[in-house]
mmCIF file of C-alpha atoms in Angstrom:
data_model
loop_
_atom_site.group_PDB
_atom_site.id
_atom_site.type_symbol
_atom_site.label_atom_id
_atom_site.label_comp_id
_atom_site.label_asym_id
_atom_site.label_seq_id
_atom_site.Cartn_x
_atom_site.Cartn_y
_atom_site.Cartn_z
ATOM 1 C CA MET A 1 108.677 107.181 97.961
ATOM 2 C CA ALA A 2 110.471 110.096 95.698
ATOM 3 C CA ILE A 3 111.175 113.360 97.629
ATOM 4 C CA ASP A 4 109.918 117.034 95.923
ATOM 5 C CA PRO A 5 113.113 117.362 92.892
ATOM 6 C CA ALA A 6 113.782 120.742 94.359
ATOM 7 C CA THR A 7 114.795 119.585 97.731
ATOM 8 C CA PHE A 8 116.348 116.609 96.217
ATOM 9 C CA ALA A 9 118.704 118.940 94.234
ATOM 10 C CA SER A 10 119.262 121.263 97.271
ATOM 11 C CA LEU A 11 120.309 118.164 99.128
ATOM 12 C CA ARG A 12 122.296 117.011 96.453
ATOM 13 C CA ALA A 13 124.286 120.056 96.003
ATOM 14 C CA GLU A 14 124.651 120.726 99.827
ATOM 15 C CA LEU A 15 126.156 116.964 100.077
ATOM 16 C CA ARG A 16 128.310 117.716 97.162
ATOM 17 C CA ARG A 17 129.916 120.733 98.859
ATOM 18 C CA PHE A 18 130.038 118.488 101.856
ATOM 19 C CA VAL A 19 132.331 116.038 100.421
ATOM 20 C CA ARG A 20 134.712 117.842 98.856
ATOM 21 C CA GLU A 21 135.078 120.505 101.567
ATOM 22 C CA ARG A 22 134.722 118.377 104.773
ATOM 23 C CA LEU A 23 135.139 114.844 103.695
ATOM 24 C CA VAL A 24 137.959 114.775 100.803
ATOM 25 C CA PRO A 25 140.341 117.054 103.165
ATOM 26 C CA ALA A 26 140.078 113.932 105.932
ATOM 27 C CA GLU A 27 141.001 111.274 103.770
ATOM 28 C CA ASP A 28 144.970 111.715 104.415
ATOM 29 C CA ALA A 29 143.645 111.207 108.392
ATOM 30 C CA VAL A 30 141.560 108.026 107.640
ATOM 31 C CA GLU A 31 144.511 106.570 105.878
ATOM 32 C CA ARG A 32 146.794 107.209 108.333
ATOM 33 C CA ASP A 33 144.850 106.499 111.563
ATOM 34 C CA ASP A 34 142.500 103.746 109.933
ATOM 35 C CA ASP A 35 139.315 105.592 111.438
ATOM 36 C CA ILE A 36 136.965 108.297 110.627
ATOM 37 C CA PRO A 37 137.337 111.348 112.935
ATOM 38 C CA ALA A 38 134.617 112.001 115.289
ATOM 39 C CA ASP A 39 133.631 115.368 114.295
ATOM 40 C CA VAL A 40 133.236 114.148 110.746
ATOM 41 C CA VAL A 41 131.245 111.192 111.964
ATOM 42 C CA ALA A 42 129.321 113.592 113.799
ATOM 43 C CA ASP A 43 128.676 116.012 110.825
ATOM 44 C CA MET A 44 127.762 113.084 108.802
ATOM 45 C CA ARG A 45 124.920 112.343 111.236
ATOM 46 C CA GLN A 46 123.740 116.311 111.178
ATOM 47 C CA LEU A 47 123.002 115.356 107.519
ATOM 48 C CA GLY A 48 120.822 112.750 107.810
ATOM 49 C CA LEU A 49 123.377 110.497 106.198
ATOM 50 C CA PHE A 50 123.004 107.355 107.881
ATOM 51 C CA GLY A 51 118.900 107.368 107.464
ATOM 52 C CA MET A 52 118.868 108.222 104.000
ATOM 53 C CA THR A 53 116.930 105.093 102.775
ATOM 54 C CA VAL A 54 114.599 104.844 106.119
ATOM 55 C CA PRO A 55 111.088 106.596 105.436
ATOM 56 C CA GLU A 56 110.297 109.539 107.082
ATOM 57 C CA ARG A 57 108.169 108.347 109.640
ATOM 58 C CA TRP A 58 111.013 107.047 111.434
ATOM 59 C CA GLY A 59 113.358 109.885 111.205
ATOM 60 C CA GLY A 60 114.549 108.969 107.609
ATOM 61 C CA LEU A 61 115.216 110.821 104.617
ATOM 62 C CA GLY A 62 113.133 108.375 102.823
ATOM 63 C CA LEU A 63 114.767 108.204 99.309
ATOM 64 C CA ASP A 64 113.748 106.191 96.660
ATOM 65 C CA LEU A 65 116.802 103.714 94.959
ATOM 66 C CA ARG A 66 116.833 106.135 92.010
ATOM 67 C CA GLU A 67 117.388 108.784 94.255
ATOM 68 C CA GLU A 68 119.731 106.797 96.388
ATOM 69 C CA VAL A 69 122.027 105.852 93.962
ATOM 70 C CA GLU A 70 122.647 109.823 92.500
ATOM 71 C CA ILE A 71 123.675 110.651 96.700
ATOM 72 C CA THR A 72 125.707 107.790 96.855
ATOM 73 C CA GLY A 73 127.802 108.553 93.660
ATOM 74 C CA GLU A 74 128.268 112.111 95.490
ATOM 75 C CA ILE A 75 129.695 110.416 98.731
ATOM 76 C CA ALA A 76 131.929 107.650 96.987
ATOM 77 C CA TRP A 77 133.748 110.822 95.318
ATOM 78 C CA ALA A 78 135.401 110.624 99.106
ATOM 79 C CA ALA A 79 137.499 108.111 100.533
ATOM 80 C CA ILE A 80 135.440 104.953 100.520
ATOM 81 C CA ALA A 81 135.567 104.619 104.340
ATOM 82 C CA PHE A 82 132.835 107.024 104.797
ATOM 83 C CA ARG A 83 130.387 105.605 102.415
ATOM 84 C CA SER A 84 130.830 102.429 104.363
ATOM 85 C CA LEU A 85 130.517 103.885 107.628
ATOM 86 C CA ILE A 86 127.093 104.587 107.033
ATOM 87 C CA GLY A 87 126.365 101.614 104.321
ATOM 88 C CA THR A 88 124.563 99.060 106.323
ATOM 89 C CA ASN A 89 122.422 101.561 108.051
ATOM 90 C CA ASN A 90 121.059 102.298 104.845
ATOM 91 C CA GLY A 91 121.113 99.003 103.673
ATOM 92 C CA ILE A 92 120.212 95.454 105.011
ATOM 93 C CA GLY A 93 120.668 97.123 108.528
ATOM 94 C CA SER A 94 117.388 98.984 108.289
ATOM 95 C CA GLN A 95 115.934 97.678 105.085
ATOM 96 C CA GLY A 96 115.407 93.961 106.592
ATOM 97 C CA ILE A 97 113.288 95.503 109.416
ATOM 98 C CA VAL A 98 111.642 98.121 107.125
ATOM 99 C CA LEU A 99 110.580 94.856 104.734
ATOM 100 C CA ASP A 100 109.985 92.737 107.246
ATOM 101 C CA GLY A 101 110.109 93.501 110.387
ATOM 102 C CA THR A 102 107.580 94.052 113.448
ATOM 103 C CA ASP A 103 105.523 97.454 114.419
ATOM 104 C CA ALA A 104 107.927 97.305 117.836
ATOM 105 C CA GLN A 105 110.774 96.489 116.250
ATOM 106 C CA ARG A 106 110.734 99.517 113.405
ATOM 107 C CA ASP A 107 109.448 101.552 116.126
ATOM 108 C CA ALA A 108 112.369 100.551 118.692
ATOM 109 C CA TRP A 109 115.325 100.658 115.678
ATOM 110 C CA LEU A 110 114.605 102.752 113.076
ATOM 111 C CA PRO A 111 114.875 106.020 114.123
ATOM 112 C CA ARG A 112 117.710 105.274 116.112
ATOM 113 C CA LEU A 113 119.294 103.543 112.926
ATOM 114 C CA ALA A 114 118.504 106.834 110.482
ATOM 115 C CA SER A 115 119.941 109.217 113.302
ATOM 116 C CA GLY A 116 123.322 107.502 113.709
ATOM 117 C CA GLU A 117 122.759 106.855 117.450
ATOM 118 C CA VAL A 118 123.000 102.977 116.743
ATOM 119 C CA ILE A 119 125.539 101.950 113.580
ATOM 120 C CA ALA A 120 124.468 98.779 112.369
ATOM 121 C CA SER A 121 126.721 95.444 111.290
ATOM 122 C CA PHE A 122 125.200 92.780 108.879
ATOM 123 C CA CYS A 123 126.524 88.967 110.045
ATOM 124 C CA LEU A 124 126.148 86.833 107.417
ATOM 125 C CA THR A 125 129.374 85.650 106.000
ATOM 126 C CA GLU A 126 131.361 82.771 108.084
ATOM 127 C CA PRO A 127 134.639 81.091 107.530
ATOM 128 C CA GLU A 128 133.174 78.277 105.716
ATOM 129 C CA ALA A 129 130.358 80.146 104.293
ATOM 130 C CA GLY A 130 131.243 83.098 101.845
ATOM 131 C CA SER A 131 129.920 82.766 98.839
ATOM 132 C CA ASP A 132 127.799 79.958 99.860
ATOM 133 C CA ALA A 133 126.135 82.016 102.399
ATOM 134 C CA LYS A 134 123.301 79.387 103.211
ATOM 135 C CA SER A 135 125.985 76.818 104.628
ATOM 136 C CA LEU A 136 126.221 79.084 107.207
ATOM 137 C CA ARG A 137 126.884 76.864 110.501
ATOM 138 C CA THR A 138 125.905 79.275 113.336
ATOM 139 C CA ARG A 139 122.995 78.244 115.187
ATOM 140 C CA ALA A 140 120.121 79.349 117.156
ATOM 141 C CA GLU A 141 118.621 76.781 119.857
ATOM 142 C CA ARG A 142 115.487 77.235 121.828
ATOM 143 C CA ALA A 143 116.368 78.486 125.407
ATOM 144 C CA ALA A 144 114.522 80.124 128.035
ATOM 145 C CA GLY A 145 115.541 83.716 129.404
ATOM 146 C CA PRO A 146 116.853 84.633 132.701
ATOM 147 C CA ALA A 147 112.918 84.772 134.014
ATOM 148 C CA GLY A 148 111.583 81.713 131.831
ATOM 149 C CA GLU A 149 111.040 83.843 129.068
ATOM 150 C CA PRO A 150 110.828 82.344 125.369
ATOM 151 C CA GLY A 151 113.962 83.067 123.477
ATOM 152 C CA TRP A 152 117.106 81.835 121.856
ATOM 153 C CA ARG A 153 120.837 80.944 122.131
ATOM 154 C CA LEU A 154 123.041 82.013 119.296
ATOM 155 C CA THR A 155 126.600 80.306 118.930
ATOM 156 C CA GLY A 156 128.588 80.584 116.146
ATOM 157 C CA THR A 157 131.456 82.888 114.440
ATOM 158 C CA LYS A 158 130.674 85.507 111.760
ATOM 159 C CA ARG A 159 133.437 86.989 109.490
ATOM 160 C CA PHE A 160 134.308 90.112 107.806
ATOM 161 C CA ALA A 161 131.781 92.384 109.723
ATOM 162 C CA THR A 162 131.585 95.591 108.788
ATOM 163 C CA ASN A 163 131.246 98.568 111.487
ATOM 164 C CA ALA A 164 131.289 95.314 114.174
ATOM 165 C CA SER A 165 133.779 97.471 116.281
ATOM 166 C CA ARG A 166 131.345 100.501 116.342
ATOM 167 C CA ALA A 167 128.163 99.021 116.124
ATOM 168 C CA GLY A 168 125.467 99.166 118.232
ATOM 169 C CA LEU A 169 122.773 96.693 116.744
ATOM 170 C CA PHE A 170 123.928 93.310 114.650
ATOM 171 C CA THR A 171 121.676 91.497 112.240
ATOM 172 C CA VAL A 172 122.903 87.971 112.550
ATOM 173 C CA MET A 173 121.608 85.239 110.312
ATOM 174 C CA ALA A 174 121.527 81.420 112.188
ATOM 175 C CA ARG A 175 120.206 78.609 111.808
ATOM 176 C CA THR A 176 117.025 77.659 113.721
ATOM 177 C CA ASP A 177 116.049 74.752 112.160
ATOM 178 C CA PRO A 178 118.512 72.054 111.314
ATOM 179 C CA ASP A 179 116.703 69.513 109.604
ATOM 180 C CA GLN A 180 115.737 72.248 106.888
ATOM 181 C CA PRO A 181 118.402 72.694 103.941
ATOM 182 C CA GLY A 182 119.737 75.278 102.451
ATOM 183 C CA ALA A 183 117.991 78.693 103.242
ATOM 184 C CA ARG A 184 114.758 77.421 104.908
ATOM 185 C CA GLY A 185 116.270 76.965 108.164
ATOM 186 C CA ILE A 186 117.901 80.411 108.681
ATOM 187 C CA SER A 187 116.329 83.199 110.720
ATOM 188 C CA ALA A 188 117.324 86.533 111.248
ATOM 189 C CA PHE A 189 117.744 88.036 114.711
ATOM 190 C CA LEU A 190 118.445 91.421 116.155
ATOM 191 C CA VAL A 191 121.389 91.178 118.203
ATOM 192 C CA PRO A 192 121.980 94.643 120.688
ATOM 193 C CA ALA A 193 125.683 95.244 121.361
ATOM 194 C CA GLY A 194 127.026 94.404 124.790
ATOM 195 C CA LEU A 195 125.356 90.933 125.428
ATOM 196 C CA PRO A 196 126.961 88.334 127.208
ATOM 197 C CA GLY A 197 128.582 85.897 125.102
ATOM 198 C CA LEU A 198 129.088 88.373 122.293
ATOM 199 C CA THR A 199 132.681 89.356 121.456
ATOM 200 C CA LEU A 200 134.731 90.336 118.570
ATOM 201 C CA GLY A 201 138.124 89.428 117.496
ATOM 202 C CA PRO A 202 140.883 91.638 116.085
ATOM 203 C CA HIS A 203 140.453 94.314 113.567
ATOM 204 C CA ASP A 204 140.768 93.294 110.007
ATOM 205 C CA ILE A 205 144.378 94.759 108.450
ATOM 206 C CA LYS A 206 143.197 95.108 104.880
ATOM 207 C CA MET A 207 144.979 95.810 101.704
ATOM 208 C CA GLY A 208 142.893 98.892 101.040
ATOM 209 C CA GLN A 209 139.970 100.494 102.375
ATOM 210 C CA ARG A 210 141.410 101.798 105.554
ATOM 211 C CA GLY A 211 139.092 103.536 107.667
ATOM 212 C CA THR A 212 136.381 100.861 106.989
ATOM 213 C CA ARG A 213 136.261 98.302 110.152
ATOM 214 C CA THR A 214 135.908 94.503 110.000
ATOM 215 C CA CYS A 215 136.230 91.864 112.139
ATOM 216 C CA ASP A 216 135.182 88.509 113.369
ATOM 217 C CA VAL A 217 131.606 88.547 115.451
ATOM 218 C CA ARG A 218 131.650 85.405 118.265
ATOM 219 C CA LEU A 219 128.539 84.434 119.453
ATOM 220 C CA ASP A 220 129.009 82.026 122.349
ATOM 221 C CA GLY A 221 125.890 81.187 123.731
ATOM 222 C CA VAL A 222 124.250 84.993 123.154
ATOM 223 C CA TRP A 223 120.856 84.823 124.506
ATOM 224 C CA VAL A 224 118.026 86.855 122.754
ATOM 225 C CA PRO A 225 114.243 86.948 123.334
ATOM 226 C CA ASP A 226 111.825 85.540 120.539
ATOM 227 C CA ASP A 227 110.939 89.157 119.699
ATOM 228 C CA ALA A 228 114.932 89.541 118.559
ATOM 229 C CA VAL A 229 113.674 87.545 115.222
ATOM 230 C CA ILE A 230 113.046 89.778 112.302
ATOM 231 C CA GLY A 231 109.280 89.585 111.956
ATOM 232 C CA GLY A 232 108.749 87.667 114.657
ATOM 233 C CA GLU A 233 108.475 84.486 112.494
ATOM 234 C CA PRO A 234 111.919 81.895 112.365
ATOM 235 C CA GLY A 235 112.590 80.724 108.720
ATOM 236 C CA ARG A 236 112.074 83.805 106.643
ATOM 237 C CA GLY A 237 115.797 85.252 107.756
ATOM 238 C CA PHE A 238 117.569 84.272 104.288
ATOM 239 C CA HIS A 239 114.307 85.313 102.226
ATOM 240 C CA THR A 240 114.468 88.363 103.852
ATOM 241 C CA ALA A 241 118.175 88.979 102.861
ATOM 242 C CA MET A 242 117.823 88.142 99.244
ATOM 243 C CA LYS A 243 114.744 91.142 98.862
ATOM 244 C CA VAL A 244 117.452 93.563 99.810
ATOM 245 C CA LEU A 245 120.163 91.936 98.007
ATOM 246 C CA ASP A 246 119.114 93.397 94.452
ATOM 247 C CA ARG A 247 119.145 97.044 96.060
ATOM 248 C CA GLY A 248 122.219 96.151 97.694
ATOM 249 C CA ARG A 249 123.534 95.328 94.464
ATOM 250 C CA ILE A 250 122.861 98.166 93.036
ATOM 251 C CA HIS A 251 124.159 100.504 95.743
ATOM 252 C CA VAL A 252 127.711 99.016 95.081
ATOM 253 C CA ALA A 253 127.285 99.709 91.447
ATOM 254 C CA ALA A 254 126.620 103.078 92.235
ATOM 255 C CA VAL A 255 129.703 103.645 94.679
ATOM 256 C CA SER A 256 131.604 102.241 91.706
ATOM 257 C CA CYS A 257 130.847 105.020 89.415
ATOM 258 C CA GLY A 258 131.080 107.658 92.247
ATOM 259 C CA MET A 259 134.957 106.145 92.750
ATOM 260 C CA ALA A 260 135.191 105.901 89.074
ATOM 261 C CA ALA A 261 134.629 109.793 88.695
ATOM 262 C CA ARG A 262 136.738 110.328 91.042
ATOM 263 C CA LEU A 263 139.754 108.568 89.574
ATOM 264 C CA ILE A 264 138.751 109.714 85.894
ATOM 265 C CA TYR A 265 139.004 113.515 87.596
ATOM 266 C CA GLU A 266 142.451 112.803 88.937
ATOM 267 C CA ALA A 267 143.809 111.066 86.064
ATOM 268 C CA LEU A 268 142.683 114.133 83.499
ATOM 269 C CA THR A 269 143.756 116.851 86.339
ATOM 270 C CA TYR A 270 147.183 115.435 86.804
ATOM 271 C CA ALA A 271 147.450 114.446 82.722
ATOM 272 C CA GLU A 272 147.017 118.518 82.271
ATOM 273 C CA GLN A 273 149.308 119.407 84.570
ATOM 274 C CA ARG A 274 152.274 116.802 83.667
ATOM 275 C CA ARG A 275 154.638 118.214 81.214
ATOM 276 C CA GLN A 276 156.857 115.923 78.907
ATOM 277 C CA PHE A 277 158.726 116.457 75.794
ATOM 278 C CA GLY A 278 157.816 120.370 76.406
ATOM 279 C CA LYS A 279 153.673 119.716 76.513
ATOM 280 C CA PRO A 280 151.061 118.475 78.880
ATOM 281 C CA ILE A 281 151.018 114.423 78.927
ATOM 282 C CA ALA A 282 146.967 115.069 78.274
ATOM 283 C CA ASP A 283 148.451 116.045 74.201
ATOM 284 C CA PHE A 284 149.708 112.518 73.801
ATOM 285 C CA GLN A 285 146.909 110.436 71.778
ATOM 286 C CA LEU A 286 147.698 107.323 73.948
ATOM 287 C CA VAL A 287 146.977 108.821 77.272
ATOM 288 C CA GLN A 288 143.916 110.154 75.795
ATOM 289 C CA ALA A 289 143.035 107.222 74.713
ATOM 290 C CA MET A 290 143.066 105.790 78.169
ATOM 291 C CA LEU A 291 140.941 108.713 79.747
ATOM 292 C CA ALA A 292 138.398 107.986 76.703
ATOM 293 C CA ASP A 293 138.108 104.507 77.319
ATOM 294 C CA SER A 294 137.693 105.461 81.083
ATOM 295 C CA GLN A 295 134.784 107.618 80.362
ATOM 296 C CA ALA A 296 132.748 106.119 78.311
ATOM 297 C CA GLU A 297 133.017 102.810 80.340
ATOM 298 C CA PHE A 298 131.814 105.269 83.320
ATOM 299 C CA LEU A 299 128.968 106.614 81.273
ATOM 300 C CA ALA A 300 127.793 102.994 80.129
ATOM 301 C CA ALA A 301 128.073 101.911 83.628
ATOM 302 C CA ARG A 302 126.012 104.701 85.465
ATOM 303 C CA ALA A 303 123.404 104.739 82.445
ATOM 304 C CA LEU A 304 122.895 101.165 83.393
ATOM 305 C CA VAL A 305 122.625 101.700 87.133
ATOM 306 C CA ARG A 306 120.273 104.492 87.175
ATOM 307 C CA GLU A 307 117.913 102.297 84.576
ATOM 308 C CA THR A 308 117.961 99.490 87.053
ATOM 309 C CA ALA A 309 117.541 101.817 89.678
ATOM 310 C CA ALA A 310 114.670 103.322 88.129
ATOM 311 C CA ARG A 311 113.142 99.883 87.271
ATOM 312 C CA TYR A 312 113.315 98.778 90.804
ATOM 313 C CA ASP A 313 111.223 101.599 92.237
ATOM 314 C CA ALA A 314 108.629 101.079 89.390
ATOM 315 C CA GLY A 315 108.127 97.515 91.322
ATOM 316 C CA GLU A 316 109.680 95.467 88.651
ATOM 317 C CA ARG A 317 111.993 92.360 89.468
ATOM 318 C CA VAL A 318 115.506 93.258 88.712
ATOM 319 C CA THR A 319 117.527 90.482 89.995
ATOM 320 C CA LEU A 320 119.331 90.167 86.621
ATOM 321 C CA GLU A 321 119.858 93.426 86.074
ATOM 322 C CA ALA A 322 121.058 94.189 89.930
ATOM 323 C CA ALA A 323 123.600 91.389 89.153
ATOM 324 C CA SER A 324 124.861 93.047 85.914
ATOM 325 C CA CYS A 325 125.162 96.487 87.426
ATOM 326 C CA LYS A 326 127.297 95.424 90.114
ATOM 327 C CA TYR A 327 129.396 93.048 87.933
ATOM 328 C CA ILE A 328 129.810 95.593 85.114
ATOM 329 C CA ALA A 329 130.463 98.818 87.393
ATOM 330 C CA SER A 330 132.942 96.812 89.792
ATOM 331 C CA GLU A 331 134.990 95.508 86.994
ATOM 332 C CA MET A 332 134.892 98.982 84.985
ATOM 333 C CA VAL A 333 136.272 100.956 88.226
ATOM 334 C CA GLY A 334 139.020 98.316 88.415
ATOM 335 C CA ARG A 335 140.334 99.023 84.942
ATOM 336 C CA VAL A 336 139.770 102.684 85.546
ATOM 337 C CA ALA A 337 141.576 102.941 88.561
ATOM 338 C CA ASP A 338 144.600 100.834 86.773
ATOM 339 C CA ARG A 339 144.555 103.337 83.635
ATOM 340 C CA ALA A 340 144.447 106.176 86.469
ATOM 341 C CA VAL A 341 148.070 105.014 87.906
ATOM 342 C CA GLN A 342 149.402 103.906 84.250
ATOM 343 C CA ILE A 343 148.634 107.639 83.596
ATOM 344 C CA HIS A 344 150.150 109.195 86.549
ATOM 345 C CA GLY A 345 153.110 106.924 85.744
ATOM 346 C CA GLY A 346 155.584 105.988 88.779
ATOM 347 C CA SER A 347 154.044 108.788 90.436
ATOM 348 C CA GLY A 348 150.718 106.723 90.333
ATOM 349 C CA TYR A 349 152.649 103.854 92.842
ATOM 350 C CA ILE A 350 153.400 106.687 95.236
ATOM 351 C CA ARG A 351 151.391 107.264 98.363
ATOM 352 C CA ASP A 352 151.581 111.036 98.164
ATOM 353 C CA PHE A 353 149.121 110.648 95.127
ATOM 354 C CA LYS A 354 145.662 109.798 95.666
ATOM 355 C CA VAL A 355 145.373 107.064 92.793
ATOM 356 C CA GLU A 356 147.350 104.513 94.717
ATOM 357 C CA ARG A 357 144.968 104.749 97.411
ATOM 358 C CA PHE A 358 141.839 104.247 95.481
ATOM 359 C CA TYR A 359 143.336 101.357 93.263
ATOM 360 C CA ARG A 360 143.822 99.604 96.508
ATOM 361 C CA ASP A 361 140.415 100.746 97.762
ATOM 362 C CA ALA A 362 138.695 99.559 94.152
ATOM 363 C CA ARG A 363 139.798 95.921 94.515
ATOM 364 C CA LEU A 364 137.306 94.937 97.217
ATOM 365 C CA LEU A 365 134.513 96.063 95.053
ATOM 366 C CA ARG A 366 134.228 92.916 92.933
ATOM 367 C CA LEU A 367 134.663 90.567 96.048
ATOM 368 C CA TYR A 368 131.843 91.931 98.275
ATOM 369 C CA GLU A 369 128.038 91.932 97.928
ATOM 370 C CA GLY A 370 128.762 88.788 95.816
ATOM 371 C CA THR A 371 131.885 88.387 93.718
ATOM 372 C CA SER A 372 131.771 88.980 89.878
ATOM 373 C CA GLN A 373 131.737 85.028 89.539
ATOM 374 C CA ILE A 374 128.791 84.943 91.482
ATOM 375 C CA GLN A 375 127.441 87.679 89.628
ATOM 376 C CA GLN A 376 127.983 85.682 86.855
ATOM 377 C CA LEU A 377 126.172 82.888 87.555
ATOM 378 C CA ILE A 378 123.159 84.670 88.980
ATOM 379 C CA ILE A 379 122.863 86.638 85.068
ATOM 380 C CA ALA A 380 123.298 83.006 83.340
ATOM 381 C CA ARG A 381 120.520 81.564 86.012
ATOM 382 C CA GLU A 382 118.010 84.601 85.279
ATOM 383 C CA MET A 383 119.043 84.243 81.238
ATOM 384 C CA ARG A 384 117.916 80.592 81.596
ATOM 385 C CA ARG A 385 114.884 81.273 83.658
ATOM 386 C CA GLY A 386 113.368 83.671 81.648
#
């Protein structure tokens, strides 16, 4: 449910100031330390950024998707690590519980996720199950607990789990019925951090997106009770994930648009200041062409994101449109980043300039939440169905 327009406008203005006055100045520290300063995280909690999409009943802001994409674009003006920190709490980490969780699961976890007291991590990808998520091998087998209570024992390895080293709650997808092929035998489990048998691999050293923590999550016979199954019913886990995937793809498209806006700003600012042959390079038509192409592509992608978000909020099925958003916007920001570096010339290849960092950060957007090639397959499949 959308919030009052005046309240939303005030929230957006406050957030814009926070991003420019608090997050942008912290970018260099995030890049240097590969971590987000604790005082910045505390300020993000205070603003309610961990619970933007959690319904107000459980302490969140209760934003609908149209509002979420606008707020996401504002946050993505700064280094993407800040958005990644809050992403799972606002996405699959909370929305799977909102949509399919039991009342007890919602009451137990949603207020803590909304406040940022608990940071969530989503564990689906495996060494042999990346784009082919239905082939996951992590298994959950029936097992009694310490007092003989019914439950499950989880065994397997998850890869590239965002926020795993910070997480207090893992959503783990595991196969509960080995006789069911594909998605039908997969369940979603809520696994608190610190359980015996749950360990983390070394921190991944990535090309970009420093400050965004990812690593392997290893489950060696981790026992959880029956009420850890989202919705209380085994076999629905993959279905739950798919229900929030369209929203997640639209969200990543909004991230791409926010990053593109920042890159265009940096490129235009540099072009106005940098002088060659006695005048700003912004006077040169070939530089103007790169700026114009970037702005036009950004506006087109943002328009598609906004329209798709409105249709999602209206209850329409938007699987094709969500895949199109993610595909178009993530490819767009890659081109914008490349042009921004080109406009900066040799300086764009130097780490003293923001565009070098954003160029590396943007590359991952074409890979997670489904690669561009997976989005193309989804679009074509939905076209044929239609």
